[in-house]
XYZ file of C-alpha atoms in Angstrom:
596
model
C 98.155 70.503 113.648
C 98.398 73.937 112.117
C 95.823 76.291 113.561
C 93.177 77.284 111.009
C 92.308 80.936 110.618
C 88.637 80.057 110.600
C 87.832 81.657 107.236
C 85.700 79.590 104.919
C 86.884 79.637 101.270
C 83.247 79.816 100.254
C 82.075 82.323 102.831
C 82.024 85.253 100.384
C 79.936 83.537 97.724
C 76.249 82.926 97.203
C 75.041 86.197 98.631
C 76.511 85.736 102.104
C 78.023 88.797 103.748
C 81.264 88.003 105.525
C 83.179 90.344 107.803
C 86.736 90.579 106.535
C 89.142 88.523 108.612
C 91.679 90.612 110.459
C 89.582 93.770 110.630
C 91.140 96.667 112.493
C 90.225 96.640 116.185
C 88.457 99.798 117.278
C 90.133 101.953 119.956
C 87.263 101.216 122.307
C 87.690 97.493 121.816
C 91.464 97.788 122.310
C 90.941 99.685 125.530
C 88.369 97.184 126.706
C 90.632 94.227 125.923
C 93.724 95.811 127.435
C 91.834 96.937 130.524
C 90.316 93.509 130.765
C 93.742 91.913 130.618
C 95.089 94.223 133.293
C 92.103 93.672 135.540
C 92.275 89.880 135.360
C 96.069 89.626 135.155
C 95.712 85.923 134.514
C 96.479 83.474 131.768
C 93.954 83.321 128.959
C 90.890 81.207 129.519
C 91.274 80.942 133.316
C 87.860 80.738 134.928
C 86.722 82.763 137.889
C 83.800 82.445 140.242
C 80.708 84.218 138.983
C 78.982 84.499 142.305
C 76.536 81.701 141.543
C 75.722 79.322 144.389
C 75.376 76.489 141.865
C 78.415 75.612 139.733
C 77.780 75.970 136.025
C 78.210 72.908 133.823
C 81.286 72.987 131.607
C 79.040 71.807 128.762
C 76.608 74.009 126.856
C 74.332 71.670 124.893
C 77.352 69.516 124.126
C 79.696 72.466 123.443
C 82.562 73.679 125.603
C 81.253 76.506 127.785
C 84.503 78.475 127.744
C 84.789 78.332 123.958
C 81.171 79.430 123.488
C 81.506 82.268 125.996
C 84.747 83.651 124.582
C 83.328 83.521 121.037
C 80.266 85.416 122.295
C 82.514 88.029 123.919
C 84.362 88.485 120.638
C 81.047 88.638 118.757
C 79.715 91.337 121.069
C 82.826 93.433 120.436
C 82.381 92.890 116.670
C 78.768 94.064 116.964
C 79.893 97.172 118.837
C 78.391 96.160 122.187
C 81.583 96.823 124.154
C 79.923 97.287 127.555
C 77.989 94.050 127.150
C 81.172 92.239 126.136
C 83.024 93.545 129.191
C 80.106 92.585 131.444
C 79.998 89.059 130.024
C 83.752 88.743 130.535
C 83.474 89.839 134.190
C 80.468 87.654 134.913
C 81.892 84.565 133.259
C 85.495 85.043 134.323
C 86.796 84.361 130.806
C 89.204 86.676 129.007
C 88.998 87.249 125.269
C 92.744 87.521 124.816
C 95.858 87.154 126.939
C 98.109 90.183 127.638
C 100.661 88.840 125.158
C 98.070 88.592 122.386
C 96.787 92.104 123.080
C 100.350 93.458 122.974
C 101.186 91.516 119.815
C 97.995 92.644 118.060
C 98.745 96.288 118.878
C 102.360 95.968 117.719
C 101.392 94.516 114.326
C 98.483 96.850 113.610
C 100.505 99.923 114.600
C 103.652 98.827 112.748
C 105.799 98.428 115.874
C 107.977 95.828 114.195
C 110.720 95.615 116.848
C 108.103 95.064 119.564
C 106.294 92.416 117.505
C 109.551 90.583 116.794
C 110.522 90.714 120.474
C 107.245 89.061 121.511
C 107.651 86.348 118.864
C 111.267 85.599 119.712
C 110.532 85.438 123.440
C 107.547 83.175 122.789
C 109.676 80.731 120.818
C 112.305 80.947 123.562
C 109.669 80.093 126.134
C 108.555 77.072 124.108
C 112.135 75.783 123.989
C 112.988 76.388 127.672
C 112.145 74.274 130.653
C 109.065 75.336 132.535
C 110.901 77.042 135.414
C 112.967 79.205 133.072
C 109.961 79.987 130.885
C 107.872 81.172 133.793
C 110.399 83.923 134.499
C 109.468 85.677 131.248
C 106.923 88.543 131.540
C 103.308 87.606 130.766
C 103.044 89.996 127.838
C 106.043 88.353 126.155
C 104.532 84.866 126.185
C 102.358 83.868 123.232
C 101.104 80.292 123.208
C 102.234 79.014 119.823
C 100.717 76.307 117.696
C 102.772 73.072 117.564
C 103.758 73.672 113.944
C 104.623 77.368 114.343
C 107.803 78.188 112.416
C 109.951 80.991 113.788
C 111.598 81.807 110.436
C 108.249 81.874 108.669
C 106.639 84.267 111.156
C 109.651 86.580 111.213
C 109.730 86.510 107.399
C 106.104 87.666 107.232
C 106.783 90.514 109.669
C 109.925 91.684 107.889
C 108.279 91.335 104.475
C 105.549 93.723 105.631
C 108.194 96.142 106.902
C 109.999 95.922 103.538
C 106.832 96.528 101.512
C 105.810 99.523 103.603
C 109.225 101.085 103.050
C 108.751 100.552 99.299
C 105.336 102.180 99.575
C 107.037 105.202 101.158
C 109.670 105.060 98.347
C 112.439 104.725 100.964
C 114.416 102.385 98.722
C 117.678 102.503 100.690
C 115.972 101.430 103.923
C 113.985 98.765 102.059
C 117.196 97.396 100.547
C 118.784 97.232 103.995
C 115.804 95.231 105.332
C 116.049 92.902 102.354
C 119.784 92.265 102.823
C 120.167 92.338 106.589
C 116.830 91.045 107.884
C 115.034 88.968 105.249
C 117.929 87.233 103.489
C 119.565 85.826 106.672
C 116.344 83.958 107.508
C 116.962 81.731 104.450
C 113.213 81.227 104.112
C 111.279 80.972 100.805
C 114.064 81.891 98.395
C 111.592 82.206 95.520
C 109.559 84.785 97.409
C 112.770 86.591 98.342
C 113.654 86.931 94.659
C 110.155 88.246 93.935
C 110.569 90.861 96.665
C 113.931 91.875 95.201
C 112.278 92.550 91.842
C 109.878 94.993 93.513
C 112.742 97.425 94.086
C 112.484 98.262 90.380
C 108.666 98.220 90.285
C 106.943 101.544 89.410
C 104.991 102.950 92.355
C 101.664 102.666 90.523
C 102.123 98.900 90.067
C 103.471 98.105 93.535
C 100.146 97.141 95.124
C 99.267 94.753 92.326
C 102.712 93.149 92.180
C 102.877 92.784 95.958
C 99.358 91.370 96.166
C 97.949 94.339 98.110
C 94.388 95.381 97.284
C 94.020 98.211 99.777
C 95.822 100.594 102.119
C 98.633 99.653 104.505
C 96.178 99.234 107.384
C 94.370 96.500 105.439
C 97.613 94.707 104.646
C 98.550 94.758 108.341
C 95.198 93.226 109.179
C 95.832 90.432 106.679
C 99.328 89.973 108.107
C 97.879 89.549 111.594
C 95.392 87.022 110.254
C 98.199 85.040 108.628
C 100.334 85.130 111.785
C 97.363 84.074 113.910
C 97.416 80.700 112.158
C 100.609 79.940 114.089
C 99.198 81.074 117.469
C 97.065 78.730 119.542
C 93.348 79.591 119.359
C 93.248 79.046 123.104
C 94.792 82.526 123.411
C 93.895 84.130 120.067
C 90.501 83.295 118.654
C 90.442 83.685 114.864
C 88.902 87.038 113.970
C 85.104 87.274 113.665
C 84.709 83.640 114.651
C 80.981 83.932 115.395
C 80.289 85.454 111.977
C 82.368 82.745 110.302
C 80.510 79.971 112.149
C 77.208 81.495 111.061
C 78.517 81.605 107.508
C 79.306 77.893 107.739
C 75.721 77.227 108.760
C 74.333 79.258 105.866
C 76.770 77.776 103.364
C 75.855 74.263 104.432
C 72.190 75.030 103.830
C 73.018 76.471 100.402
C 75.047 73.384 99.551
C 72.073 71.196 100.434
C 69.613 73.339 98.442
C 69.780 72.205 94.823
C 67.686 75.075 93.477
C 69.190 77.891 95.542
C 68.789 80.829 93.187
C 68.618 83.942 95.312
C 71.186 86.492 96.420
C 69.142 87.404 99.483
C 70.915 86.488 102.748
C 69.409 83.500 104.529
C 67.590 83.926 107.824
C 69.082 82.301 110.917
C 65.618 81.825 112.382
C 64.682 78.811 110.296
C 66.047 76.191 107.909
C 66.168 77.079 104.219
C 65.091 75.289 101.041
C 64.259 76.733 97.606
C 61.362 75.431 95.545
C 61.984 73.929 92.109
C 59.201 76.146 90.749
C 61.410 79.175 91.428
C 63.990 77.918 88.935
C 64.002 78.892 85.214
C 62.983 75.587 83.605
C 60.463 76.735 80.992
C 61.334 77.861 77.471
C 58.988 80.806 76.969
C 60.408 82.589 73.901
C 61.993 81.422 70.643
C 63.966 84.059 68.751
C 64.052 83.161 65.048
C 65.914 86.081 63.509
C 69.027 84.090 62.515
C 68.947 82.123 59.280
C 71.653 79.616 60.275
C 73.352 78.088 63.301
C 73.621 80.392 66.338
C 77.046 80.153 67.966
C 76.906 82.821 70.656
C 74.588 84.637 73.049
C 75.291 86.988 75.943
C 73.277 89.356 78.125
C 74.628 92.829 78.790
C 75.956 93.578 82.264
C 72.771 95.438 83.215
C 70.595 92.649 81.796
C 68.653 95.034 79.556
C 69.990 93.671 76.254
C 70.975 90.385 74.631
C 73.374 89.862 71.731
C 73.355 86.761 69.563
C 75.686 85.796 66.720
C 76.175 82.949 64.309
C 77.028 81.409 60.991
C 74.788 83.759 58.988
C 77.463 86.510 59.339
C 75.262 88.586 61.634
C 75.060 89.699 65.233
C 71.690 90.795 66.625
C 71.030 93.061 69.603
C 67.693 92.662 71.444
C 66.180 94.570 74.318
C 65.045 92.110 76.988
C 61.685 93.566 78.003
C 59.898 92.292 74.886
C 62.896 90.921 72.945
C 62.467 93.373 70.146
C 65.375 93.599 67.706
C 67.283 96.836 68.251
C 70.051 96.330 65.672
C 71.105 93.671 63.221
C 74.846 94.027 62.592
C 75.595 92.763 59.076
C 79.037 94.010 57.999
C 80.993 90.783 58.525
C 81.696 88.546 55.508
C 81.772 85.253 57.426
C 80.350 83.664 60.541
C 80.451 85.616 63.824
C 81.770 83.341 66.563
C 81.991 85.658 69.560
C 80.993 89.064 70.922
C 81.484 90.948 74.166
C 79.946 93.958 75.872
C 82.047 96.883 77.080
C 81.990 97.368 80.876
C 79.388 100.146 80.555
C 77.399 98.265 77.853
C 77.744 101.195 75.450
C 79.878 99.297 72.922
C 80.066 95.786 71.551
C 82.880 93.835 69.884
C 82.138 91.127 67.326
C 84.720 88.561 66.206
C 84.434 86.801 62.884
C 85.853 84.118 60.690
C 86.415 86.858 58.112
C 89.611 87.651 60.138
C 88.172 90.907 61.473
C 86.930 92.287 64.749
C 84.524 95.192 64.804
C 83.547 97.609 67.565
C 79.946 98.851 67.445
C 77.941 101.578 69.125
C 75.095 99.843 70.964
C 72.938 102.964 70.806
C 73.167 103.540 67.046
C 74.279 100.157 65.714
C 77.070 101.928 63.806
C 80.504 100.341 63.382
C 83.040 102.515 65.237
C 86.238 100.583 64.526
C 87.423 97.653 62.419
C 90.468 95.578 63.360
C 91.770 93.870 60.216
C 95.263 93.099 61.485
C 94.928 89.328 61.896
C 95.614 86.907 59.039
C 93.415 84.135 60.454
C 89.905 84.126 62.021
C 89.410 86.296 65.085
C 88.046 83.899 67.691
C 87.346 86.035 70.771
C 87.783 89.409 72.442
C 87.747 90.843 75.943
C 87.575 94.380 77.317
C 89.992 95.828 79.845
C 88.030 96.726 83.010
C 88.356 100.457 82.322
C 86.671 100.078 78.919
C 89.418 102.097 77.217
C 91.141 99.145 75.509
C 90.451 95.562 74.515
C 92.249 92.374 73.486
C 91.544 90.261 70.419
C 92.424 86.574 70.063
C 93.116 84.835 66.774
C 94.193 81.593 65.156
C 97.002 83.679 63.652
C 100.085 82.219 65.395
C 102.172 85.292 64.571
C 99.793 87.655 66.404
C 97.464 85.510 68.446
C 96.866 88.109 71.186
C 96.767 91.877 70.597
C 95.698 94.757 72.810
C 94.081 97.746 71.077
C 93.092 101.286 71.961
C 89.739 102.666 70.897
C 91.580 104.467 68.092
C 92.751 101.160 66.677
C 96.351 101.559 67.861
C 98.194 98.392 68.861
C 99.119 98.917 72.518
C 100.792 95.525 72.968
C 101.218 92.284 71.033
C 102.077 89.157 72.960
C 104.889 87.011 71.499
C 103.599 84.542 68.919
C 103.991 80.820 68.627
C 100.559 79.374 69.335
C 96.941 79.838 68.296
C 94.148 81.079 70.548
C 90.493 80.023 70.395
C 89.153 81.815 73.472
C 90.259 84.302 76.118
C 89.068 86.043 79.268
C 90.270 88.953 81.412
C 89.564 88.658 85.119
C 87.117 91.310 86.382
C 89.782 92.672 88.742
C 92.000 93.366 85.715
C 94.946 91.375 87.061
C 95.116 88.480 84.611
C 94.470 87.521 81.011
C 93.725 83.858 80.286
C 94.142 82.495 76.749
C 92.915 79.099 75.588
C 95.364 77.399 73.245
C 94.184 75.098 70.435
C 96.505 72.588 72.129
C 95.589 71.287 75.604
C 97.015 74.352 77.363
C 95.960 77.555 79.077
C 98.274 80.565 79.095
C 97.827 82.903 82.080
C 99.376 86.396 81.851
C 99.758 89.302 84.215
C 97.574 91.818 82.403
C 99.501 94.835 83.695
C 103.036 93.645 82.948
C 102.023 91.330 80.040
C 104.359 88.635 81.416
C 103.242 85.007 81.373
C 102.661 83.817 84.946
C 102.209 80.177 84.014
C 101.137 77.785 81.279
C 98.712 75.135 82.496
C 98.709 71.787 80.707
C 95.341 70.022 80.584
C 94.351 66.405 80.107
C 92.455 67.143 76.897
C 91.810 70.037 74.527
C 89.874 72.948 76.076
C 87.025 74.454 74.071
C 86.181 77.542 76.147
C 87.160 79.474 79.257
C 85.229 81.907 81.447
C 86.034 83.601 84.763
C 83.959 84.092 87.925
C 83.009 87.597 88.998
C 85.247 87.399 92.072
C 88.229 86.630 89.767
C 89.083 83.530 91.814
C 88.053 80.717 89.480
C 87.974 79.851 85.804
C 85.548 77.434 84.195
C 87.102 75.354 81.422
C 85.228 73.065 79.019
C 87.268 70.076 77.898
C 86.782 68.002 74.777
C 86.787 64.768 76.811
C 83.329 65.659 78.126
C 83.993 67.352 81.450
C 84.048 70.900 82.772
C 86.676 71.866 85.332
C 86.423 74.598 87.957
C 90.033 75.709 88.468
C 91.505 77.986 91.127
C 93.344 80.684 89.144
C 95.873 81.363 91.902
C 96.876 77.764 92.702
C 95.776 75.993 89.455
C 94.063 73.339 91.614
C 90.975 71.686 90.133
C 88.300 72.586 92.676
C 85.459 70.619 91.070
C 84.573 68.605 87.993
C 81.192 68.653 86.265
C 80.202 65.741 84.059
C 77.212 64.587 82.034
C 77.114 66.800 78.958
C 78.185 65.489 75.551
C 81.247 67.180 74.110
C 84.155 66.305 71.887
C 83.991 67.553 68.320
C 82.629 71.106 68.553
C 83.138 74.248 70.632
C 80.731 74.098 73.551
C 80.637 76.963 76.057
C 79.719 76.924 79.735
C 79.018 79.815 82.094
C 78.549 80.651 85.736
C 74.929 81.545 86.359
C 72.139 82.194 88.778
C 72.093 84.517 91.751
C 75.642 85.019 93.069
C 76.831 82.535 90.414
C 75.447 79.559 92.343
C 75.325 77.365 89.243
C 77.363 76.119 86.313
C 75.404 75.844 83.073
C 76.550 74.412 79.756
C 75.391 73.523 76.291
C 75.984 70.075 74.873
C 76.264 68.156 71.615
C 73.131 66.126 72.483
C 70.782 69.155 72.061
C 70.384 69.530 75.844
C 71.257 72.091 78.500
C 72.953 70.935 81.706
C 72.807 72.785 85.027
C 74.961 71.844 88.034
C 75.098 73.155 91.578
C 78.464 74.917 91.681
C 79.335 74.121 95.305
C 78.480 70.423 95.481
C 78.755 69.457 91.800
C 75.308 67.826 91.664
C 73.541 67.795 88.302
C 70.441 69.859 89.024
C 68.656 69.729 85.662
C 69.022 68.353 82.156
C 66.773 70.344 79.826
C 65.898 69.376 76.271
C 67.028 72.593 74.708
C 67.178 72.565 70.909
C 66.062 70.218 68.185
C 68.531 68.701 65.755
C 69.824 71.369 63.426
C 71.833 71.337 60.243
C 74.413 69.224 62.004
C 73.035 65.864 62.995
C 74.213 66.491 66.550
C 72.006 69.550 67.127
C 74.450 71.289 69.468
C 73.531 73.799 72.103
C 76.555 76.026 71.537
C 76.314 78.805 74.103
C 74.461 79.805 77.256
C 74.061 83.133 79.045
C 72.336 83.771 82.379
C 70.844 87.222 82.860
C 73.138 88.866 85.468
C 70.346 90.989 86.950
C 67.492 88.482 86.699
C 68.367 85.045 88.135
C 65.066 83.734 86.782
C 66.144 84.061 83.124
C 68.787 82.560 80.864
C 69.259 82.211 77.102
C 70.533 79.347 74.957
C 71.792 79.323 71.349
C 71.728 76.271 69.097
C 72.447 74.739 65.716
C 68.710 74.778 64.992
C 69.033 78.514 64.338
C 67.081 79.413 67.467
C 67.803 81.395 70.591
C 65.580 80.305 73.473
C 64.711 82.345 76.546
C 64.119 80.327 79.718
C 62.130 81.679 82.681
C 60.436 80.496 85.874
C 56.996 78.940 85.831
C 55.581 81.635 88.110
C 56.952 84.574 86.066
C 54.518 86.789 84.191
C 54.320 86.031 80.463
C 56.722 88.036 78.323
C 55.030 90.191 75.728
C 57.141 88.740 72.947
C 57.550 90.742 69.757
C 60.589 89.204 68.156
C 59.700 85.590 68.486
C 56.949 83.068 68.972
C 55.678 82.482 72.474
C 55.516 78.806 73.376
């Protein structure tokens, strides 16, 4: 079996703090580990007498004593208790890492590529030799490899790092030599090799994004070591921060079992955890009645201090969320307003209308700053670039379905036409733009280069798309009555949410709650559906809105207050926007609407 790195894919969600895997080892820890290896001069995991007159059991409450002890030693180093870690190692007789692992770790983190390759090659040689020949190799050249370790793969990762660092230094001739003489002969992952070749022409400012780096070289070396550790037996190289990861598993399991988990506060390890249903926003406390027709959209600002609503009556309304007083009623559109979005700093707002226009507004004054009247069909959605200096509009106009604009109204880029777009999203990290086709397809673009990365075919027509704050997942409503949580990188469907009614109209879902623990959606049956994001369980079905002008009485849009997990809003065909809060919350001094 391939050795797992020990990192939970969910460990960074739901308010849990996770130490980054592959963190740089401190000099003191290096010295302690290297000194420890020299002092013991024995193979990893070999036990020594601890001076006790009574032999210790190899079991610790059903767990392997050596595994528990070595994980504790690693945890003490992670906590900075180096002397305690060294003492525990001496008293127990267990090493944290073998000499070969210590040497290999140092070589990778310090960029000693020849040394790292030598250790790998000798380790594979040892695995392929008879025992007597293998034993003649020096201890520090003998890694214990996982059964599925692939020599070409590990060398490719090392040489790829070397190549990328040379590109970072703009030493293109040396990088080209590595590509031709070291990477190509491995004949491993030809597609990746072609991608690396293209980086030779990549501008320096885009190199990190194109190469998948999100930090300095030291961080990329740490990630490289983590990746390589998957092919090294954990008997000699414990996955980094294993104690912290195991504790994360415990917390995540408790969160997964807690249906109403709606807090970003880290869980205590002292006791088991369970949230009370009364701490969940289940009560409709305010009805906003300022729209005269169906309400199609609602969204809280990033700081939670304002709410915008929009609908068929050609208006968009901005409320403050302390008393839900109307701040501005934006009335310049000539047809229904289907979508709006806040700028990253909440100072501006874009509205998108069936009148084929998009408008940019000042939130402070309510004045229209810019009108985009380029499109020949309804403007369906918009999204801001993370820097707030430009934005993208989406339209049913197949000749210009996606356009990027400056704040002066200049067209910065227009994606090639040929399809119609009903919704779009830009990932918070600014790497990708996702466009929802009117056909059962999603188009995913590199936002920096504007190139299409892939087109994802779906089983039925999508009606909306939204992206998680960590930029890892997109939430897609489908007309066949399900919502899919899709991994943006791999396109795998992580989870499906079912129960809501959907098919004829545009229904929008959102991530919500503290740390986006929930998925919440409107429905064509006048109800609101809330699911637990991690286990897919339907947590609540709330009777949201009465039947409106359509017989179906749709709940069209939902928005959860990003700074107050005890509040969300819903917009419906009955012309109402409802504010939902917890039972224990203090009554809102409502000005704009009727308190229930």
